[in-house]
Every structure is written in structure tokens, then in C-alpha cells.
XYZ file of N, CA, C and O in Angstrom:
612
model
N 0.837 -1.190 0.000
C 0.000 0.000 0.000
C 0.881 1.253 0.000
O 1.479 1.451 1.058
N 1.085 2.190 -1.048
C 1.051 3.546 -0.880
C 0.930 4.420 0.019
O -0.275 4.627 0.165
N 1.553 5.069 0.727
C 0.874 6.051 1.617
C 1.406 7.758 0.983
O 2.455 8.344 0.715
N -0.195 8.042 0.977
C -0.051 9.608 0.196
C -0.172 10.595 1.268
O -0.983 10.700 2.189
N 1.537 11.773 0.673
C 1.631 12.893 1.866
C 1.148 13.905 1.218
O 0.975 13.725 0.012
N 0.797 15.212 1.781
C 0.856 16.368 1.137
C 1.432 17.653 1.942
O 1.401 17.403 3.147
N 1.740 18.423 1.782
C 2.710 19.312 2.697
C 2.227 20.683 2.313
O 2.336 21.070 1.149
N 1.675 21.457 3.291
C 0.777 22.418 2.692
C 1.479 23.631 3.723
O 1.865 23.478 4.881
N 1.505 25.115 2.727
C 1.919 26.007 3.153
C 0.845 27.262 2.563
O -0.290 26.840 2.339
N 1.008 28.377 2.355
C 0.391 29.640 2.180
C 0.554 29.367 0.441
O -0.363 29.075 -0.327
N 1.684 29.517 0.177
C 1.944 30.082 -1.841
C 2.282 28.708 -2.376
O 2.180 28.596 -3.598
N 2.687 27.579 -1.654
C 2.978 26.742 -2.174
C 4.429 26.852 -3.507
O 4.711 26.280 -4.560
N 5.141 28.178 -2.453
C 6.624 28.380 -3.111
C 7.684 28.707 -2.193
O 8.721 29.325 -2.438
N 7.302 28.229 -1.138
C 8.832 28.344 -0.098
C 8.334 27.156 1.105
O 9.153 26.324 0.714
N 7.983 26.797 1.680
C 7.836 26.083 2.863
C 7.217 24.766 2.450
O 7.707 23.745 2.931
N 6.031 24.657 1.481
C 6.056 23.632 0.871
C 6.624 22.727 0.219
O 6.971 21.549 0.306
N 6.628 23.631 -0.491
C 8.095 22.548 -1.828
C 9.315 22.254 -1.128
O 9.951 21.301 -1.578
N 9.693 22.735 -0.328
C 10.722 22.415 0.461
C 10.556 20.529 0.881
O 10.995 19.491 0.387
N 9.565 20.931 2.197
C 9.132 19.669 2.612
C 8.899 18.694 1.765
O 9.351 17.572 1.992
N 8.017 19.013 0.445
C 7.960 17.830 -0.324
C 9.449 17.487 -0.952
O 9.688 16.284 -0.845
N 9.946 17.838 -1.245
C 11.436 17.725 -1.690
C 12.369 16.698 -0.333
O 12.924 15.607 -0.464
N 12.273 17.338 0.569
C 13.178 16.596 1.544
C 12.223 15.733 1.939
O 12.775 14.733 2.398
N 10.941 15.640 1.980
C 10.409 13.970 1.935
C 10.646 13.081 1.077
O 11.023 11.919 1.234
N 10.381 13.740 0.028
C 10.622 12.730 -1.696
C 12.244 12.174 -1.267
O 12.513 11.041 -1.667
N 13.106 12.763 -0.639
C 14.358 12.244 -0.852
C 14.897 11.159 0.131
O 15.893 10.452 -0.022
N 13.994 11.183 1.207
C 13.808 9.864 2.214
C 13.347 8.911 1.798
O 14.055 7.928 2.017
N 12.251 8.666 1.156
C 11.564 7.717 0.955
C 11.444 6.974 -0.019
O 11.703 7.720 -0.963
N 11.135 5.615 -0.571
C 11.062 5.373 -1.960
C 9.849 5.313 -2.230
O 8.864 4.843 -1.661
N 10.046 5.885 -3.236
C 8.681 6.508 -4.080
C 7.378 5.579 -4.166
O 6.213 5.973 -4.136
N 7.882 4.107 -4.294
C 6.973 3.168 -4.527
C 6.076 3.167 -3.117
O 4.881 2.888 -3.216
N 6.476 3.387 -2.186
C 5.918 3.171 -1.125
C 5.624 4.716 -0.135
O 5.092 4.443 0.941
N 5.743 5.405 -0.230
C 5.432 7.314 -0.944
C 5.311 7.547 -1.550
O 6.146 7.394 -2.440
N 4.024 8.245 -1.789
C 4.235 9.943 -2.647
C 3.768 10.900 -2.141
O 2.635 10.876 -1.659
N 4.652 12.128 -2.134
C 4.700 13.057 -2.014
C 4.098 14.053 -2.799
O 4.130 13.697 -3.977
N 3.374 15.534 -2.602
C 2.512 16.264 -3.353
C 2.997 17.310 -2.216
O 3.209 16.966 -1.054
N 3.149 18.665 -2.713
C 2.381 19.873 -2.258
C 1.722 20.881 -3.045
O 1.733 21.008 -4.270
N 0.959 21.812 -1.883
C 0.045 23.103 -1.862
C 0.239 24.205 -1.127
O 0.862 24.341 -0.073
N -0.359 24.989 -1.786
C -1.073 25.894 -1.336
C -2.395 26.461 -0.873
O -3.220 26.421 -1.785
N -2.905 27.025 0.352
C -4.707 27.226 0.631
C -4.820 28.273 -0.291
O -5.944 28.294 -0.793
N -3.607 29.693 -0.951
C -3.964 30.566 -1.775
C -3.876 29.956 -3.170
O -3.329 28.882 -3.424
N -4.601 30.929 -4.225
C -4.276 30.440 -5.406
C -3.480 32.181 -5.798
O -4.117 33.001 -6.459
N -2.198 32.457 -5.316
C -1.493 32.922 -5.699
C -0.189 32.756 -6.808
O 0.256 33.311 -7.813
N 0.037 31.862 -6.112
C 0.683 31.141 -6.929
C 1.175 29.624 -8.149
O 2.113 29.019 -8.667
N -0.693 29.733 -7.981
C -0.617 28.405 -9.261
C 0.137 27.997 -10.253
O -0.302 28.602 -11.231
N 0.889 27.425 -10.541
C 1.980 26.581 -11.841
C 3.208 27.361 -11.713
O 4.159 27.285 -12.491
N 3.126 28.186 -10.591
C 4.494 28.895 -10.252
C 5.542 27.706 -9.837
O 5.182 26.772 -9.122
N 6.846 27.826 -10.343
C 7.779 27.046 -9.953
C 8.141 27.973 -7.944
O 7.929 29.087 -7.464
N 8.718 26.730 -7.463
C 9.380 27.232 -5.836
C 10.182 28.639 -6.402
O 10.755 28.904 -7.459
N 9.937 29.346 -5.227
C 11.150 30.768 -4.837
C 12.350 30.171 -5.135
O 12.671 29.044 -4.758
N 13.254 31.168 -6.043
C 14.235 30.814 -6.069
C 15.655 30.259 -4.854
O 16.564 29.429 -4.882
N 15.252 31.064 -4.104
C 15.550 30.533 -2.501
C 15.429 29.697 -2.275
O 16.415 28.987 -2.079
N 13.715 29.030 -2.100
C 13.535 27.449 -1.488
C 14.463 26.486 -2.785
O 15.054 25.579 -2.200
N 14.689 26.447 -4.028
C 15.358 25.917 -5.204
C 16.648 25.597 -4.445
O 16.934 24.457 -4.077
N 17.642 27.013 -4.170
C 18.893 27.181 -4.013
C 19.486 26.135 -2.882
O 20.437 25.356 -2.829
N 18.095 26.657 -1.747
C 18.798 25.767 -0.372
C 18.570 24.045 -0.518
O 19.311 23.119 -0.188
N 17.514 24.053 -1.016
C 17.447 22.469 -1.845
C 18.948 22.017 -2.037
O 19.716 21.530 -1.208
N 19.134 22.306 -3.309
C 19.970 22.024 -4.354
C 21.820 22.179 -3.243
O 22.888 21.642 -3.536
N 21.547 22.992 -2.162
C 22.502 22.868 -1.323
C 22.313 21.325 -0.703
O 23.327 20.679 -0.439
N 21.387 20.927 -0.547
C 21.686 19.283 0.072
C 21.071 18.285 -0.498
O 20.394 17.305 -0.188
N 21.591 18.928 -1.629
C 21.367 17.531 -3.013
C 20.088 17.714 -3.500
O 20.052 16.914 -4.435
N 18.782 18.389 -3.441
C 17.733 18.126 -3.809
C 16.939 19.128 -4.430
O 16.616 20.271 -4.106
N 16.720 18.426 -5.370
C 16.249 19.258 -6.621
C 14.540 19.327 -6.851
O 13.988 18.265 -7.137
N 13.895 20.287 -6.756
C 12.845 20.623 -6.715
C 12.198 21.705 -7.615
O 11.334 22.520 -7.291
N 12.892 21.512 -8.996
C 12.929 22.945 -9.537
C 11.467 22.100 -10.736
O 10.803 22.895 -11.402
N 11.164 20.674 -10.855
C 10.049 20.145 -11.424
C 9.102 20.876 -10.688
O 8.279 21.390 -11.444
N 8.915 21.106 -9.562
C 7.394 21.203 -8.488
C 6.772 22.723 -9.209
O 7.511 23.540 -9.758
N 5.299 22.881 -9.070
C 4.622 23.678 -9.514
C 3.388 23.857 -8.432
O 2.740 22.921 -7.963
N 3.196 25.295 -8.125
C 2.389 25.968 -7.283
C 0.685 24.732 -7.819
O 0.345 24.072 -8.801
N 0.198 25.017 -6.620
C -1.326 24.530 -6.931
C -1.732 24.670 -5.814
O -1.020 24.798 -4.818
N -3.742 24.659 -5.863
C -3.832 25.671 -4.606
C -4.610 24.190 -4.100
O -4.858 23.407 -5.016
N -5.079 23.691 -2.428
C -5.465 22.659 -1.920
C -6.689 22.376 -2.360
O -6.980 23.092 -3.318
N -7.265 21.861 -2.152
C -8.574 21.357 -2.446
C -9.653 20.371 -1.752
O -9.024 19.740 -0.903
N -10.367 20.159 -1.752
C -11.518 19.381 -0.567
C -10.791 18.146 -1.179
O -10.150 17.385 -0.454
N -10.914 17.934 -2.702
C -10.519 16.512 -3.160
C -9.595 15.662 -2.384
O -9.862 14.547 -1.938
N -8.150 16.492 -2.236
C -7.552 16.621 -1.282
C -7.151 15.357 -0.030
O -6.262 14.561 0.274
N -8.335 15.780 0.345
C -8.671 14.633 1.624
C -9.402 13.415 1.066
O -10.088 12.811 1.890
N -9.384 12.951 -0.163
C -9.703 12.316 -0.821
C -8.696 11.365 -1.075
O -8.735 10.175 -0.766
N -7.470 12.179 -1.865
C -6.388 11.586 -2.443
C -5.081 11.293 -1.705
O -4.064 10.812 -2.205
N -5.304 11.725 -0.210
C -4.064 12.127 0.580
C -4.463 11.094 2.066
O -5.641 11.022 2.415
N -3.812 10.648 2.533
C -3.441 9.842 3.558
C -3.367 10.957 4.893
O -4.137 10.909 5.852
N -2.373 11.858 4.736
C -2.031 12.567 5.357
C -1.359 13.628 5.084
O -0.454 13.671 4.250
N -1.775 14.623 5.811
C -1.957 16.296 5.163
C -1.342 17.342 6.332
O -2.047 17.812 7.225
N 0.013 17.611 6.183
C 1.222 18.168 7.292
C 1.137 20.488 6.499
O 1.701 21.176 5.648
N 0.003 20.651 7.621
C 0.710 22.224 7.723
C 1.566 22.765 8.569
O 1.668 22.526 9.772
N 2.504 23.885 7.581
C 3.309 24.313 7.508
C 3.145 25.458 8.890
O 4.002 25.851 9.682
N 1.801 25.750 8.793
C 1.739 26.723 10.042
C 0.268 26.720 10.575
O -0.586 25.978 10.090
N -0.056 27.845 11.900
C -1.576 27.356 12.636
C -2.336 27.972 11.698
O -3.478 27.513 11.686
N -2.059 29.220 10.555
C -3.072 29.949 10.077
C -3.592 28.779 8.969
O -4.793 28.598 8.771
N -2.387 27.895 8.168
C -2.735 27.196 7.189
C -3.558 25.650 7.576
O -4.310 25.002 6.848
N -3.302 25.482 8.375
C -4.427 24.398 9.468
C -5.049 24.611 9.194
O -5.596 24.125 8.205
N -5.555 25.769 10.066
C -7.199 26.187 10.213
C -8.082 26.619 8.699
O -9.274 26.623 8.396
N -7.052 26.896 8.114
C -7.819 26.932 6.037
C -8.343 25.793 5.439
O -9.301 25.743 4.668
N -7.197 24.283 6.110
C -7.722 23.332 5.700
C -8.632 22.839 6.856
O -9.504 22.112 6.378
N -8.726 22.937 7.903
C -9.591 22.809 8.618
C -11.351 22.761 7.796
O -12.204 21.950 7.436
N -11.116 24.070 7.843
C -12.484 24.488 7.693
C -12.989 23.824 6.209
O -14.212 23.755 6.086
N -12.371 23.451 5.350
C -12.547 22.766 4.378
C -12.891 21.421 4.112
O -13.328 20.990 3.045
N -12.576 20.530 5.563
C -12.969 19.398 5.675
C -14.165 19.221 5.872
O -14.750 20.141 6.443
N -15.070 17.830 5.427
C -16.122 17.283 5.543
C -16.608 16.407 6.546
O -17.745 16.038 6.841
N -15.196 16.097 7.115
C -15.808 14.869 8.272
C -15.116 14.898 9.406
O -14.169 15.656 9.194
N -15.063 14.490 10.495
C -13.984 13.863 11.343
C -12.783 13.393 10.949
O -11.678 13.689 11.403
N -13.186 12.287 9.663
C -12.103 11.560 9.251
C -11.160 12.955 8.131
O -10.104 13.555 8.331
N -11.722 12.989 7.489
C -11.167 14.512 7.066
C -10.193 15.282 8.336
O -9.007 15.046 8.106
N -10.319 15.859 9.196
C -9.848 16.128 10.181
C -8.746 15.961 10.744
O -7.798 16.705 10.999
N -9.105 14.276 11.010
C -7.885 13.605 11.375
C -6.553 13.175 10.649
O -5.558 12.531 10.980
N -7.023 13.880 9.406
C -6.261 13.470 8.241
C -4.649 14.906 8.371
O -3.580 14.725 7.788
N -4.957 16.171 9.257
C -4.776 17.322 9.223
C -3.667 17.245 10.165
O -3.938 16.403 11.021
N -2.519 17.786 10.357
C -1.322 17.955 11.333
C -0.838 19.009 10.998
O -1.056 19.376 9.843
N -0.164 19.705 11.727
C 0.934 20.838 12.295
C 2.238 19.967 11.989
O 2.156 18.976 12.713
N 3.524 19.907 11.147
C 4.655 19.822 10.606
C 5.103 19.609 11.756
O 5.345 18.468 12.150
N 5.323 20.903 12.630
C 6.757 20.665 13.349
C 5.802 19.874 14.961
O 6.513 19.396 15.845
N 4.821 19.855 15.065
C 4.413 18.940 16.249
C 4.919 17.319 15.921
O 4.222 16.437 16.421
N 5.844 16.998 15.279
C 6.385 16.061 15.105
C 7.611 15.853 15.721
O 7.903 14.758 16.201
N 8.194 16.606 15.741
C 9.541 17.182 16.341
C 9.369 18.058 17.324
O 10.364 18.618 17.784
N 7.839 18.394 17.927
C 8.010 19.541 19.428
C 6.227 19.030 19.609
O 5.332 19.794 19.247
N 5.973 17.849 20.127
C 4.593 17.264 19.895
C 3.818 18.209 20.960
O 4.294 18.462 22.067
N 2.420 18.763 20.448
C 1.087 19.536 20.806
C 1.897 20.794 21.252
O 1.366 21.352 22.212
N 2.929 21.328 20.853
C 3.305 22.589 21.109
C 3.051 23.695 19.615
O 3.354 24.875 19.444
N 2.579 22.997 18.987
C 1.864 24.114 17.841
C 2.425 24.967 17.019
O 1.720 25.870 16.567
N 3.362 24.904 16.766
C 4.749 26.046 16.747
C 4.086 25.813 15.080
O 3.321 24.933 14.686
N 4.696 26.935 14.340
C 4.757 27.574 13.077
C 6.247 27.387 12.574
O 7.308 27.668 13.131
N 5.978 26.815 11.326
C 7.587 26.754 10.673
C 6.937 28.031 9.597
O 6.017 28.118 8.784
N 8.346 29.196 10.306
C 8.078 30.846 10.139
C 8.429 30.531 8.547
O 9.085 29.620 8.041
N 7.547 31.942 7.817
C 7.443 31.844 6.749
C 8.861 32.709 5.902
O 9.036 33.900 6.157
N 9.503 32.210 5.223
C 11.053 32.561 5.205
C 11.069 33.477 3.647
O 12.094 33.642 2.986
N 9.770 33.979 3.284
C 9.266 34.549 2.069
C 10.350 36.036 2.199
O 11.161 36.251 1.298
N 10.240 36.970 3.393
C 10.487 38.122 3.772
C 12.157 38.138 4.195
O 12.897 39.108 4.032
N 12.563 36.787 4.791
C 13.210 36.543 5.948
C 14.749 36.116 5.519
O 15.561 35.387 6.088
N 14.831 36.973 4.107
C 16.875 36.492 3.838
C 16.960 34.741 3.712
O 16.196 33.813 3.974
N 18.052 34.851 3.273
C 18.542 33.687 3.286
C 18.819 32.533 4.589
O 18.543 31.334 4.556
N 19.256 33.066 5.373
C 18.900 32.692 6.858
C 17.252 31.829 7.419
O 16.978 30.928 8.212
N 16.652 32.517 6.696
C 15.240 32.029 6.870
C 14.882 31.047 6.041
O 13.775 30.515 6.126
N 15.631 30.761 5.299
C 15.376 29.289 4.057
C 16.290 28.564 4.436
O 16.029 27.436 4.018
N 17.782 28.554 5.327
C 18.122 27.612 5.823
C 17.736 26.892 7.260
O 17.848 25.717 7.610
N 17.222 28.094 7.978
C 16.556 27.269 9.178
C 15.078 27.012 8.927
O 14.453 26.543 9.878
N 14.351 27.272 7.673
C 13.328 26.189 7.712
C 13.779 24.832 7.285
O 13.281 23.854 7.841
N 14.547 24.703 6.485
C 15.233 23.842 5.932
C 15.262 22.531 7.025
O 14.644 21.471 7.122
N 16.540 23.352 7.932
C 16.924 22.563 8.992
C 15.283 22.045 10.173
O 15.343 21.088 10.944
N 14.408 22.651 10.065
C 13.278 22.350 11.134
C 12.940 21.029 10.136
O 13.160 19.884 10.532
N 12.293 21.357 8.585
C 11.692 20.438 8.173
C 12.359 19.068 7.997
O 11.754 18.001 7.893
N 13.746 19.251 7.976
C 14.610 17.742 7.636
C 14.190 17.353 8.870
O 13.505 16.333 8.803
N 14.373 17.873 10.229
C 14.241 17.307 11.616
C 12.412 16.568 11.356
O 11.913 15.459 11.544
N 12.130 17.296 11.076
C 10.228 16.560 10.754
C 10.112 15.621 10.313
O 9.602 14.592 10.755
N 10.795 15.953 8.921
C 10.333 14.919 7.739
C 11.247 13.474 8.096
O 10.884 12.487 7.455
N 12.250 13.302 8.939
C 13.143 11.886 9.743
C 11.651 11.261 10.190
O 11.086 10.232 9.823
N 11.128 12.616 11.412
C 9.805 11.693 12.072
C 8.913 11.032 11.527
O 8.485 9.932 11.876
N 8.409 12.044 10.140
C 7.271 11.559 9.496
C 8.197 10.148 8.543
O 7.487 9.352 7.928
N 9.320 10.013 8.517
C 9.613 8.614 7.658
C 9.291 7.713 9.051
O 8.256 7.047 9.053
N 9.833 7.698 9.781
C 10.166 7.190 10.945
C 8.197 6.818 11.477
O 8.187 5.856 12.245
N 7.336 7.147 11.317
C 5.990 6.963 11.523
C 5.344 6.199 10.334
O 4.636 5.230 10.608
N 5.496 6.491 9.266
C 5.300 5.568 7.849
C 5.537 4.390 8.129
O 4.711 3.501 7.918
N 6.910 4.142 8.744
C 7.458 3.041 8.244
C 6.914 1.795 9.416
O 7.104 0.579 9.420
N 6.288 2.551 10.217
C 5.254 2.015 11.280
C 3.772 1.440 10.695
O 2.946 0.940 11.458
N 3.648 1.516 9.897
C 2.399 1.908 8.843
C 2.330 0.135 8.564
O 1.506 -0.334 7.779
């Protein structure tokens, strides 16, 4: 069985693509896949910030295929499990769900690595270069857990 992730941020061009990138590079594909979004449709078929690209490509991983797309109810349809990037982007998909099970489908990223403490992996859009390597560094620390929980699966 497959287990489908999705990694959801605001533009679906810096905090997302990231995560899907350093998940895609843990896991084998046959037994993952990886997808991200965005709750805006700002940035639809937009390739990642050149930033989130750069710091990638600093630890081997190339993400310059990925293209903006905004979330969708379907979503919880096609996805196993659905990791936001922060509390505002939760609560977008929150409110979008249909069920309980929908719901439960929904997590906070870094409560993986700092569990029911809620924390926000800060949005590194504004925030220099500095701010795309320490999201970097939060999400690799995540994305170990979330292999490390799969493989429990």
C-alpha cells in the first residue's frame, strides 16, 4: 500500500516545496508519494522561490520540477495525510474538511519534532537567506519523524 503525503503552506513556493522535496528524498517513491500546496491560489503553476530551489539544491535536492497549486476538498480524498506548515494554514484546511475523518487526516509539521506545542515553521518569504536555511533545517528534523511513523504503517 502507498501512503499519500501532502505538505501544505500559504503560496505553495517556499515552505512547501521544500518539505515535499526533503520527503521525496527519504523515501522510496513506490511506497510514498509526495505532493504539495497551497490554501492561496497565488501562486498556481508557479515554480518554488528561487531561494527554497537554491537551499534544496545545497543538500542535493532538486525541486525545480514542483509547480504551485492551490489545496482542495478533493484533497482529503487523495491524501493519507496532510502536514501544515503553520496554525493559520491548518485552520484553512480545517475548515474545508467534511468529516472527522477529514480532520484527522490534518497535522501541524513541526508537532512532530516539538509534539502539541503548535509552533509555526516561520514563513522565510520576507526573511533572507537565513530564513530558508533554518526552515530547511526544522523540516529535515520533521520529515526523519514523518519517515520514521510511515514506516510504522
Amino acid at each position: 500500500m502507498q501512503v499519500k503525503v501532502l505538505m501544505v503552506c500559504l503560496g505553495n513556493i517556499c515552505r512547501s516545496p521544500l518539505a515535499e522535496g526533503i520527503l521525496k528524498s527519504k523515501v522510496n517513491p513506490e511506497n510514498v508519494f509526495v505532493d504539495s500546496a497551497g490554501t492561496s491560489n497565488y501562486h498556481i503553476g508557479s515554480k518554488p522561490d528561487p531561494r527554497s530551489i537554491e537551499i534544496a539544491a545545497k543538500y542535493n535536492i532538486d525541486i525545480t520540477d514542483q509547480r504551485g497549486r492551490q489545496f482542495t476538498q478533493k484533497d482529503f480524498d487523495d491524501f493519507d495525510l496532510i502536514f501544515a506548515m503553520d496554525n493559520s494554514n491548518y485552520f484553512n484546511i480545517i475548515q474545508q474538511a467534511r468529516s472527522e475523518a477529514d480532520r484527522a487526516k490534518v497535522h501541524l509539521i513541526l508537532n512532530k519534532i516539538a509534539p502539541d506545542e503548535n509552533m509555526d515553521v516561520p514563513d522565510p518569504y520576507y526573511g533572507g537567506a537565513t530564513g530558508f536555511e533554518n526552515v530547511y533545517k526544522m523540516l529535515d528534523k520533521a520529515t526523519d519523524v514523518i519517515v520514521r511513523d510511515i514506516s510504522k504503517l
